[in-house]
Coordinates of C-alpha atoms and ligand atoms in Angstrom, one line a residue:
X1 CA 14.1 -30.0 7.5
X2 CA 13.3 -31.3 4.2
X3 CA 14.5 -28.7 1.2
X4 CA 11.7 -28.9 -1.6
X5 CA 12.6 -27.2 -5.0
X6 CA 9.4 -26.9 -6.9
X7 CA 10.7 -25.2 -10.0
X8 CA 13.6 -28.3 -10.1
X9 CA 10.4 -31.2 -9.4
X10 CA 8.6 -29.1 -12.0
X11 CA 12.0 -29.1 -14.8
X12 CA 12.2 -33.0 -14.3
X13 CA 8.4 -33.7 -14.6
X14 CA 8.5 -31.4 -18.0
X15 CA 11.3 -33.9 -19.3
X16 CA 10.1 -37.0 -17.4
X17 CA 6.6 -36.5 -19.4
X18 CA 8.4 -37.2 -22.6
X19 CA 9.1 -40.7 -21.7
X20 CA 5.8 -41.7 -20.2
X21 CA 4.0 -41.4 -23.5
X22 CA 4.0 -44.1 -24.8
X23 CA 1.5 -45.5 -21.6
X24 CA -1.4 -43.2 -23.1
X25 CA -4.6 -45.4 -23.1
X26 CA -2.6 -48.8 -23.0
X27 CA -2.8 -51.9 -20.7
X28 CA 0.1 -51.7 -18.4
X29 CA 2.6 -54.1 -16.9
X30 CA 4.5 -52.7 -13.9
X31 CA 8.1 -54.3 -13.3
X32 CA 9.0 -53.3 -10.0
X33 CA 11.8 -54.5 -7.6
X34 CA 14.7 -52.8 -5.7
X35 CA 16.9 -51.2 -7.4
X36 CA 19.7 -52.7 -8.9
X37 CA 18.0 -56.0 -9.0
X38 CA 17.9 -56.5 -12.9
X39 CA 14.7 -54.6 -14.2
X40 CA 15.8 -53.1 -17.1
X41 CA 18.0 -56.2 -18.0
X42 CA 14.7 -58.1 -17.6
X43 CA 13.2 -55.8 -19.9
X44 CA 15.2 -55.9 -22.3
X45 CA 15.5 -59.6 -22.4
X46 CA 11.7 -59.6 -22.8
X47 CA 11.7 -57.2 -25.3
X48 CA 13.8 -60.1 -27.4
X49 CA 17.6 -58.0 -26.7
X50 CA 20.2 -60.7 -27.1
X51 CA 21.7 -61.0 -23.5
X52 CA 25.6 -62.2 -22.9
X53 CA 27.4 -62.4 -19.9
X54 CA 30.5 -60.0 -19.0
X55 CA 33.1 -62.5 -17.3
X56 CA 35.2 -58.9 -16.8
X57 CA 32.2 -57.3 -14.5
X58 CA 30.2 -60.2 -13.8
X59 CA 27.2 -58.6 -15.4
X60 CA 24.8 -59.5 -17.7
X61 CA 24.7 -56.8 -20.7
X62 CA 22.9 -56.8 -24.2
X63 CA 24.6 -57.5 -27.3
X64 CA 23.0 -54.5 -28.9
X65 CA 24.6 -50.9 -27.2
X66 CA 20.9 -49.6 -27.8
X67 CA 18.1 -51.0 -26.4
X68 CA 14.9 -49.6 -24.5
X69 CA 15.7 -50.2 -21.3
X70 CA 18.9 -48.8 -19.6
X71 CA 20.8 -50.6 -17.7
X72 CA 22.7 -49.5 -14.8
X73 CA 26.1 -51.1 -13.7
X74 CA 26.0 -49.8 -10.2
X75 CA 23.6 -50.3 -7.1
X76 CA 22.8 -46.3 -7.1
X77 CA 19.6 -45.9 -10.1
X78 CA 19.8 -42.6 -11.8
X79 CA 17.0 -43.5 -13.3
X80 CA 14.2 -40.9 -12.4
X81 CA 10.7 -41.7 -14.0
X82 CA 8.6 -44.3 -15.1
X83 CA 9.5 -45.5 -18.8
X84 CA 7.0 -47.2 -20.4
X85 CA 8.4 -49.6 -23.0
X86 CA 5.5 -50.2 -26.4
X87 CA 6.3 -53.1 -28.2
X88 CA 4.2 -54.6 -31.1
X89 CA 4.9 -58.4 -29.8
X90 CA 2.5 -57.4 -26.6
X91 CA -1.0 -56.3 -26.1
X92 CA 0.7 -54.4 -23.0
X93 CA 3.0 -51.7 -22.3
X94 CA 6.0 -52.4 -19.7
X95 CA 7.1 -50.4 -17.8
X96 CA 10.1 -50.0 -16.1
X97 CA 9.8 -48.3 -12.6
X98 CA 12.3 -46.5 -10.9
X99 CA 14.5 -47.8 -7.9
X100 CA 12.8 -46.7 -4.5
X101 CA 16.7 -45.7 -3.1
X102 CA 15.9 -44.0 0.7
X103 CA 19.7 -42.4 -0.1
X104 CA 18.4 -40.3 -2.9
X105 CA 17.6 -36.5 -3.2
X106 CA 14.7 -35.8 -1.9
X107 CA 13.5 -33.7 -4.9
X108 CA 14.3 -37.0 -7.0
X109 CA 11.8 -39.0 -4.9
X110 CA 8.8 -36.8 -5.4
X111 CA 9.9 -37.0 -9.2
X112 CA 9.8 -40.7 -9.2
X113 CA 6.8 -40.5 -7.3
X114 CA 4.5 -38.2 -9.4
X115 CA 6.2 -39.8 -13.0
X116 CA 5.0 -43.4 -11.8
X117 CA 1.2 -41.3 -10.4
X118 CA 1.1 -39.9 -14.0
X119 CA 2.1 -42.8 -15.7
X120 CA -0.6 -45.1 -14.1
X121 CA -3.5 -42.2 -14.5
X122 CA -2.9 -41.6 -18.4
X123 CA -2.9 -45.0 -18.8
X124 CA -6.1 -47.0 -19.7
X125 CA -5.6 -49.5 -16.7
X126 CA -2.4 -51.6 -14.6
X127 CA -2.9 -55.1 -16.0
X128 CA -0.4 -56.8 -13.9
X129 CA 2.8 -56.6 -12.3
X130 CA 5.8 -57.8 -12.4
X131 CA 7.8 -58.3 -8.8
X132 CA 11.6 -59.1 -9.4
X133 CA 13.7 -60.4 -6.7
X134 CA 17.5 -61.0 -6.5
X135 CA 18.4 -64.5 -5.8
X136 CA 21.9 -63.6 -4.8
X137 CA 19.8 -61.7 -1.7
X138 CA 18.9 -65.0 -0.7
X139 CA 22.1 -66.6 -0.7
X140 CA 23.1 -65.1 3.0
X141 CA 18.8 -65.3 3.8
X142 CA 19.0 -62.5 6.1
X143 CA 16.0 -60.9 7.1
X144 CA 16.7 -57.4 5.3
X145 CA 16.9 -58.9 2.1
X146 CA 13.5 -58.4 0.9
X147 CA 13.4 -54.8 3.1
X148 CA 14.0 -52.5 0.2
X149 CA 11.1 -54.5 -1.3
X150 CA 8.6 -54.5 1.0
X151 CA 9.3 -50.7 1.4
X152 CA 8.7 -50.1 -2.6
X153 CA 5.5 -52.3 -1.9
X154 CA 4.0 -50.2 1.1
X155 CA 5.2 -47.5 -0.2
X156 CA 3.3 -47.7 -3.7
X157 CA 0.1 -50.0 -2.7
X158 CA -2.7 -49.1 -0.6
X159 CA -2.7 -53.3 -0.4
X160 CA 0.4 -54.6 -0.9
X161 CA -0.8 -58.1 0.0
X162 CA -3.5 -58.0 -2.6
X163 CA -1.9 -56.7 -5.3
X164 CA -0.1 -60.2 -5.0
X165 CA -2.9 -61.1 -6.9
X166 CA -2.9 -59.2 -10.3
X167 CA 1.7 -59.9 -9.9
X168 CA 3.8 -62.4 -11.3
X169 CA 6.8 -63.1 -8.9
X170 CA 10.3 -63.5 -11.1
X171 CA 13.7 -64.1 -9.1
X172 CA 17.2 -62.9 -11.5
X173 CA 20.5 -63.3 -11.8
X174 CA 20.4 -67.1 -10.9
X175 CA 24.0 -67.2 -13.5
X176 CA 25.3 -65.9 -10.2
X177 CA 23.9 -69.3 -8.4
X178 CA 26.2 -71.7 -8.0
X179 CA 24.7 -75.0 -9.4
X180 CA 21.9 -72.8 -11.6
X181 CA 18.3 -72.5 -11.7
X182 CA 17.5 -75.7 -9.2
X183 CA 20.1 -74.6 -6.4
X184 CA 18.8 -70.8 -6.9
X185 CA 15.0 -71.8 -6.5
X186 CA 16.2 -73.6 -3.3
X187 CA 18.3 -70.9 -1.7
X188 CA 15.1 -68.9 -2.7
X189 CA 12.5 -70.9 -1.1
X190 CA 14.9 -71.8 1.9
X191 CA 15.6 -67.9 2.2
X192 CA 11.8 -66.8 2.0
X193 CA 11.0 -69.7 4.7
X194 CA 13.7 -68.4 7.0
X195 CA 12.5 -64.4 6.2
X196 CA 8.8 -65.6 7.1
X197 CA 10.0 -67.5 10.5
X198 CA 12.4 -64.6 11.5
X199 CA 9.5 -62.3 10.7
X200 CA 6.7 -64.0 13.0
X201 CA 9.8 -64.3 16.3
X202 CA 10.5 -60.5 15.7
X203 CA 6.8 -59.5 15.7
X204 CA 5.8 -61.8 18.8
X205 CA 8.9 -60.2 20.2
X206 CA 8.0 -56.6 19.2
X207 CA 4.4 -57.0 20.4
X208 CA 5.5 -58.5 23.7
X209 CA 7.5 -55.7 24.5
X210 CA 4.9 -53.6 23.0
X211 CA 7.8 -51.9 21.0
X212 CA 7.4 -50.5 17.5
X213 CA 10.7 -51.6 16.0
X214 CA 14.1 -53.5 17.1
X215 CA 17.6 -53.0 15.6
X216 CA 16.4 -53.3 11.8
X217 CA 15.4 -50.1 9.9
X218 CA 11.7 -51.9 9.8
X219 CA 8.9 -51.3 12.0
X220 CA 6.9 -53.8 13.3
X221 CA 4.1 -53.1 10.4
X222 CA 6.9 -53.9 7.6
X223 CA 7.6 -56.9 9.2
X224 CA 3.7 -57.7 9.1
X225 CA 3.5 -57.2 5.8
X226 CA 6.8 -59.3 4.8
X227 CA 5.6 -61.8 6.7
X228 CA 2.1 -62.3 4.7
X229 CA 4.4 -61.6 1.4
X230 CA 6.5 -64.4 2.2
X231 CA 3.7 -66.3 3.0
X232 CA 1.8 -65.7 0.2
X233 CA 4.6 -66.7 -2.3
X234 CA 5.6 -69.6 -0.4
X235 CA 1.6 -70.6 -0.7
X236 CA 2.3 -70.2 -4.7
X237 CA 5.7 -71.2 -4.8
X238 CA 5.6 -73.1 -8.2
X239 CA 4.2 -69.9 -9.5
X240 CA 7.9 -68.1 -8.5
X241 CA 8.8 -67.3 -12.3
X242 CA 13.0 -68.2 -12.2
X243 CA 14.0 -65.9 -15.0
X244 CA 17.1 -67.0 -16.7
X245 CA 17.9 -64.2 -19.3
X246 CA 20.8 -66.2 -20.9
X247 CA 18.3 -68.8 -21.9
X248 CA 16.6 -68.6 -25.8
X249 CA 13.9 -67.4 -24.6
X250 CA 12.2 -70.2 -22.5
X251 CA 11.6 -67.7 -19.7
X252 CA 10.3 -64.9 -21.6
X253 CA 8.0 -67.3 -22.8
X254 CA 6.6 -68.6 -19.1
X255 CA 6.4 -64.6 -18.0
X256 CA 4.3 -63.9 -21.2
X257 CA 1.8 -66.5 -20.4
X258 CA 1.6 -65.9 -16.7
X259 CA 1.3 -62.0 -17.3
X260 CA -1.8 -63.5 -19.3
X261 CA -3.3 -65.6 -17.0
X262 CA -3.7 -62.1 -14.9
X263 CA -7.0 -61.5 -16.4
X264 CA -9.5 -58.5 -15.3
X265 CA -13.2 -59.0 -14.7
X266 CA -13.7 -56.3 -17.5
X267 CA -11.5 -58.8 -19.6
X268 CA -13.5 -61.3 -18.9
X269 CA -16.9 -60.1 -19.7
X270 CA -15.7 -58.3 -22.9
X271 CA -13.8 -62.2 -23.8
X272 CA -17.6 -63.8 -22.7
X273 CA -15.2 -66.3 -21.1
X274 CA -16.3 -68.5 -18.1
X275 CA -14.8 -66.7 -14.9
X276 CA -13.0 -70.5 -14.0
X277 CA -11.0 -70.5 -16.4
X278 CA -8.6 -67.9 -15.6
X279 CA -6.8 -68.5 -12.2
X280 CA -5.0 -65.6 -10.5
X281 CA -1.0 -66.8 -10.8
X282 CA -0.5 -66.0 -6.7
X283 CA -3.3 -66.1 -4.3
X284 CA -2.6 -64.7 -0.4
X285 CA -4.6 -68.1 0.7
X286 CA -4.9 -71.4 -0.9
X287 CA -8.1 -71.7 1.5
X288 CA -9.9 -68.7 -1.1
X289 CA -9.2 -71.0 -3.5
X290 CA -12.7 -70.9 -5.4
X291 CA -13.0 -67.0 -4.7
X292 CA -9.5 -66.5 -6.4
X293 CA -10.9 -68.3 -9.4
X294 CA -12.7 -65.5 -9.9
X295 CA -11.6 -62.8 -12.1
X296 CA -10.0 -60.0 -10.8
X297 CA -11.5 -56.3 -10.6
X298 CA -10.0 -54.3 -12.4
X299 CA -6.9 -52.3 -11.0
X300 CA -8.0 -48.6 -9.9
X301 CA -5.6 -45.8 -8.9
X302 CA -7.3 -45.7 -5.5
X303 CA -5.2 -49.4 -5.3
X304 CA -2.1 -47.1 -5.0
X305 CA -0.7 -45.2 -2.2
X306 CA 0.6 -41.6 -3.9
X307 CA -1.2 -39.4 -1.9
X308 CA 0.9 -41.1 1.1
X309 CA 3.9 -42.3 -1.0
X310 CA 6.3 -40.9 1.5
X311 CA 7.2 -38.0 3.4
X312 CA 8.8 -36.0 0.7
X313 CA 5.9 -36.9 -1.4
X314 CA 3.3 -35.7 1.1
X315 CA 5.7 -32.2 1.8
X316 CA 5.3 -31.7 -1.4
X317 CA 1.3 -31.9 -2.1
X318 CA 1.4 -29.9 1.2
X319 CA 4.1 -27.6 -0.5
X320 CA 2.2 -27.4 -3.4
X321 CA -1.5 -26.9 -1.1
X322 CA 0.2 -24.0 0.2
X323 CA 1.4 -22.7 -3.0
X324 CA -2.2 -23.1 -4.0
X325 CA -3.3 -21.4 -0.9
X326 CA -0.6 -18.1 -1.6
X327 CA -2.2 -17.9 -5.0
X328 CA -5.6 -17.5 -3.2
X329 CA -4.5 -15.2 -0.6
X330 CA -2.9 -13.2 -4.1
X331 CA -6.6 -13.7 -6.0
X332 CA -7.6 -12.1 -2.6
X333 CA -5.6 -8.9 -2.5
X334 CA -5.9 -8.5 -6.4
X335 CA -10.0 -8.8 -6.1
X336 CA -9.5 -6.4 -2.6
X337 CA -7.5 -4.2 -4.7
X338 CA -9.6 -4.4 -8.1
X339 CA -12.9 -3.5 -5.5
X340 CA -10.9 -0.5 -4.6
X341 CA -10.4 0.6 -7.8
X342 CA -14.2 -0.2 -8.8
X343 CA -14.8 2.5 -6.2
X344 CA -12.1 5.1 -6.9
X345 CA -13.5 4.9 -10.5
X346 CA -16.8 5.5 -9.3
X347 CA -16.4 7.7 -6.9
X348 CA -13.7 9.8 -9.5
X349 CA -16.7 9.2 -11.9
X350 CA -19.3 11.1 -9.4
X351 CA -16.7 13.9 -8.9
X352 CA -16.4 13.9 -12.7
X353 CA -20.1 14.7 -13.0
X354 CA -19.8 17.2 -10.6
X355 CA -17.7 19.0 -11.6
X356 CA -18.7 18.9 -14.7
X357 CA -22.3 20.4 -13.7
X358 CA -20.3 22.7 -11.6
X359 CA -18.2 23.6 -14.2
X360 CA -21.3 24.2 -16.4
X361 CA -22.9 26.2 -14.1
X362 CA -19.8 28.3 -13.2
X363 CA -20.2 29.4 -17.1
X364 CA -23.3 29.8 -16.5
X365 CA -23.3 32.3 -14.2
X366 CA -20.3 34.3 -15.7
X367 CA -22.3 34.6 -19.0
X368 CA -25.2 35.6 -17.2
X369 CA -23.4 38.2 -15.0
X370 CA -21.3 39.3 -17.6
X371 CA -24.9 39.6 -20.0
X372 CA -27.3 40.8 -18.1
X373 CA -25.3 42.6 -15.0
X374 CA -28.4 41.6 -13.0
X375 CA -26.7 41.2 -9.5
X376 CA -25.6 44.8 -9.4
X377 CA -28.8 46.3 -10.6
X378 CA -30.7 43.8 -8.5
X379 CA -28.7 45.2 -5.4
X380 CA -29.4 48.6 -6.6
X381 CA -33.1 48.5 -6.9
X382 CA -33.2 46.8 -3.3
X383 CA -31.5 50.2 -2.3
X384 CA -33.6 51.7 -4.0
X385 CA -36.6 49.8 -2.6
X386 CA -35.2 50.1 1.3
X387 CA -34.9 53.6 0.9
X388 CA -37.7 54.3 -0.5
X389 CA -39.2 51.9 2.4
X390 CA -38.0 54.1 4.9
X391 CA -39.5 56.9 3.1
X392 CA -42.7 55.6 2.9
X393 CA -42.7 54.2 6.7
X394 CA -41.5 57.8 7.7
X395 CA -44.3 58.6 5.8
X396 CA -46.9 56.8 7.3
X397 CA -45.6 57.2 10.5
X398 CA -45.9 61.2 10.0
X399 CA -49.7 60.0 8.8
X400 CA -50.3 58.1 11.7
X401 CA -49.3 61.0 13.9
X402 CA -51.4 63.5 12.2
X403 CA -54.2 60.9 12.2
X404 CA -53.0 60.6 16.4
X405 CA -53.3 64.1 16.6
X406 CA -56.4 64.4 14.7
X407 CA -57.8 62.0 17.4
X408 CA -57.1 63.6 19.9
X409 CA -58.3 67.0 18.7
X410 CA -61.4 65.1 17.9
X411 CA -61.9 63.8 21.2
X412 CA -61.4 67.1 23.0
X413 CA -64.4 68.3 20.6
X414 CA -66.4 65.5 21.6
X415 CA -65.5 66.9 25.3
X416 CA -66.5 70.4 24.8
X417 CA -69.7 69.8 22.7
X418 CA -72.7 70.8 25.2
X419 CA -76.1 69.8 23.4
X420 CA -77.9 72.0 25.4
X421 CA -75.8 75.2 24.1
X422 CA -75.3 74.7 20.3
X423 CA -72.7 76.8 18.7
X424 CA -72.9 78.1 15.7
X425 CA -70.2 77.7 13.7
X426 CA -71.4 79.1 10.5
X427 CA -74.4 80.5 9.4
X428 CA -76.2 80.1 6.5
X429 CA -80.1 80.7 5.8
X430 CA -82.1 78.8 4.6
X431 CA -84.7 80.4 2.8
X432 CA -87.7 80.0 2.0
X433 CA -90.0 82.5 0.8
X434 CA -93.5 82.0 2.2
X435 CA -96.4 84.8 1.1
X436 CA -95.5 87.0 4.0
X437 CA -92.2 85.7 5.4
X438 CA -88.5 83.8 4.8
X439 CA -87.4 81.3 6.8
X440 CA -83.6 81.6 7.7
X441 CA -82.3 78.4 9.2
X442 CA -79.3 78.4 11.3
X443 CA -76.8 75.7 10.9
X444 CA -75.2 74.3 13.4
X445 CA -71.5 73.6 11.9
X446 CA -67.8 72.6 13.2
X447 CA -65.3 74.4 12.8
X448 CA -63.2 72.9 10.2
X449 CA -63.5 73.2 6.2
X450 CA -63.8 69.6 6.0
X451 CA -67.0 69.3 8.2
X452 CA -70.1 68.5 5.9
X453 CA -73.3 71.0 6.3
X454 CA -75.6 71.1 7.4
X455 CA -75.1 68.5 9.7
X456 CA -78.6 69.1 11.3
X457 CA -81.2 68.5 9.1
X458 CA -84.2 71.1 10.2
X459 CA -87.6 70.3 9.3
X460 CA -89.1 73.5 8.1
X461 CA -91.9 73.1 10.2
X462 CA -89.9 72.5 13.1
X463 CA -89.7 76.2 15.0
X464 CA -87.1 77.6 16.7
X465 CA -86.2 75.5 19.9
X466 CA -87.4 72.4 18.7
X467 CA -85.2 69.5 19.3
X468 CA -83.6 67.8 16.1
X469 CA -81.2 65.0 15.3
X470 CA -78.0 65.2 13.3
X471 CA -77.3 63.4 10.3
X472 CA -73.7 63.3 11.4
X473 CA -72.9 60.0 12.5
X474 CA -69.7 61.5 14.7
X475 CA -71.9 63.7 16.1
X476 CA -74.8 61.9 17.1
X477 CA -77.1 63.4 19.1
X478 CA -79.9 66.2 19.5
X479 CA -79.6 69.7 19.1
X480 CA -82.1 72.6 19.3
X481 CA -82.8 74.0 16.5
X482 CA -83.0 77.9 15.8
X483 CA -84.4 79.9 13.2
X484 CA -85.6 83.5 12.6
X485 CA -88.5 84.9 10.1
X486 CA -87.4 88.4 8.4
X487 CA -90.5 90.3 10.0
X488 CA -88.6 89.2 13.7
X489 CA -85.7 89.8 11.9
X490 CA -87.1 93.4 11.3
X491 CA -89.0 93.6 14.5
X492 CA -92.6 92.0 13.5
X493 CA -93.6 89.0 14.7
X494 CA -95.7 87.5 11.7
X495 CA -98.1 85.5 14.2
X496 CA -97.2 84.0 17.1
X497 CA -97.0 80.1 16.0
X498 CA -93.3 80.5 14.9
X499 CA -91.9 83.3 16.5
X500 CA -90.4 83.6 20.0
Ligands
GTP1 N1 24.6 -61.4 -13.5 C1 23.7 -60.8 -13.8 N2 23.6 -60.0 -13.6 C2 22.6 -59.0 -14.4 C3 21.2 -59.6 -14.5 N3 20.5 -58.7 -14.6 C4 20.8 -57.4 -14.4 N4 22.0 -58.0 -14.1 C5 23.1 -56.8 -13.9 O1 22.7 -55.9 -12.4 C6 23.1 -54.3 -12.6 C7 21.6 -53.9 -12.3 O2 20.9 -53.9 -13.5 P1 19.4 -53.0 -14.0 O3 19.0 -54.0 -15.5 O4 19.9 -51.9 -14.6 O5 18.8 -52.8 -12.8 P2 17.5 -52.0 -12.5 O6 16.5 -53.1 -11.5 O7 17.3 -51.8 -13.5 O8 18.2 -50.8 -11.8 P3 17.6 -49.2 -11.5 O9 17.3 -49.1 -13.0 O10 18.4 -48.8 -10.8 O11 16.5 -49.6 -10.9 C8 23.4 -54.3 -14.0 O12 24.9 -53.8 -14.0 C9 23.2 -55.3 -14.8 O13 23.9 -55.6 -15.6 C10 21.5 -61.1 -14.1 O14 20.6 -61.6 -14.8 N5 22.7 -61.9 -14.0
MG2 MG1 16.9 -49.8 -14.0

């Protein structure tokens, strides 16, 4: 499992960022090549530092101890970061790209990849590329001589062959080839041809056997890139730069001229130069010469392969995304907690309001109770009222009983009334003095004091034994009158009209 330490990568990037600042807003010329190929040495040479051959170590070194590009004396570069080196003699910034050894620590390969990407992103543009190859590698003419370089190109660029249009191919360490520059050229071209043929043979075998890889650490797609690369380089073999860093600056001038010849379309338009005056240094196809004569489009970040740089960088990106994912989860959790808290606060506020109003109510009740003692009074009043009510009920009950009794009695009385035999209850004399006699009226009456009298309205002209109506509604009926004259009482009749 790949171990990635984000904190370590972060710390290294912070350190590396200080080195890449010189690329900001500038045109870059990237110097790439296998580790130990001599990139840093080449840069020091291009920047005008004097070189000398160290006979003891069989290496070339700068005369000055302090020089911009750090030269490593072993094949395992410790360089992590891209190193843009601004120099007033160039309108571009040479950028020393770190080696791409596969056996480096995971975190370091990631740092290198990010450092490279950052450099390119902060630059104005990548004007060109210098690809360096070690002449001594072609001595053996082994297929694997270009293997590491191919892997770098494949890792770095989406279309490594297309990028050759922007590239200057340089061959280093000529002094280590016996016979000098001439033999170095011969060996290089022979080596490239041999590699190209070997690639074709292997591709054919792998395709026939439907296999992806053979005994080497290269796969079929890498063989294909290598074959195309060697073909393209050999197609423009006169453009290959054989750099003698011990010369007086001839190689430096040639390389500078070639870099100047890499013209982007933007530059060509700005300068208003005819397009066909700026042929690219190397073309992938001689048959496309006309098209190659056109100014090149700008190199953009899309031409690089940082996303899929290698498995480590992919893992790192994933780790970062995962971290961001965790961050999102955390943000989600915090948002959730905040929502809960908001709800709790709302609830608390509600409760607080309720409590306040309840307290107010309680204190009001307290003061009300203590001030007026109304409840006690109320209760007392209600008890009294109930008692009074009870009494009134009883009283009403009694009244009702009494009324009932009366009704009963009345009913009885009614039944007893015989209208044919009037009963004299009370006698009142109705006296009307006439000439000779006095009328006596006998009133029919009932036995109670309350009853009205007279109840029978007797007309004076109605004589004894006449029927008459009562004026009492309760005793409606006809009653016989009976009255006497004084004479009769005394035993005398006045006339036969009125007396029996
Ligand atoms: N003889 C000889 N030695 C060279 C030449 N160029 C580089 N060297 C030596 O090769 C070794 C590696 O050189 P560097 O310039 O550090 O190589 P590099 O490509 O920058 O390596 P990394 O930064 O590790 O990728 C050093 O010991 C150099 O002295 C050359 O032209 N001739
Ligand atoms: Mg270096």
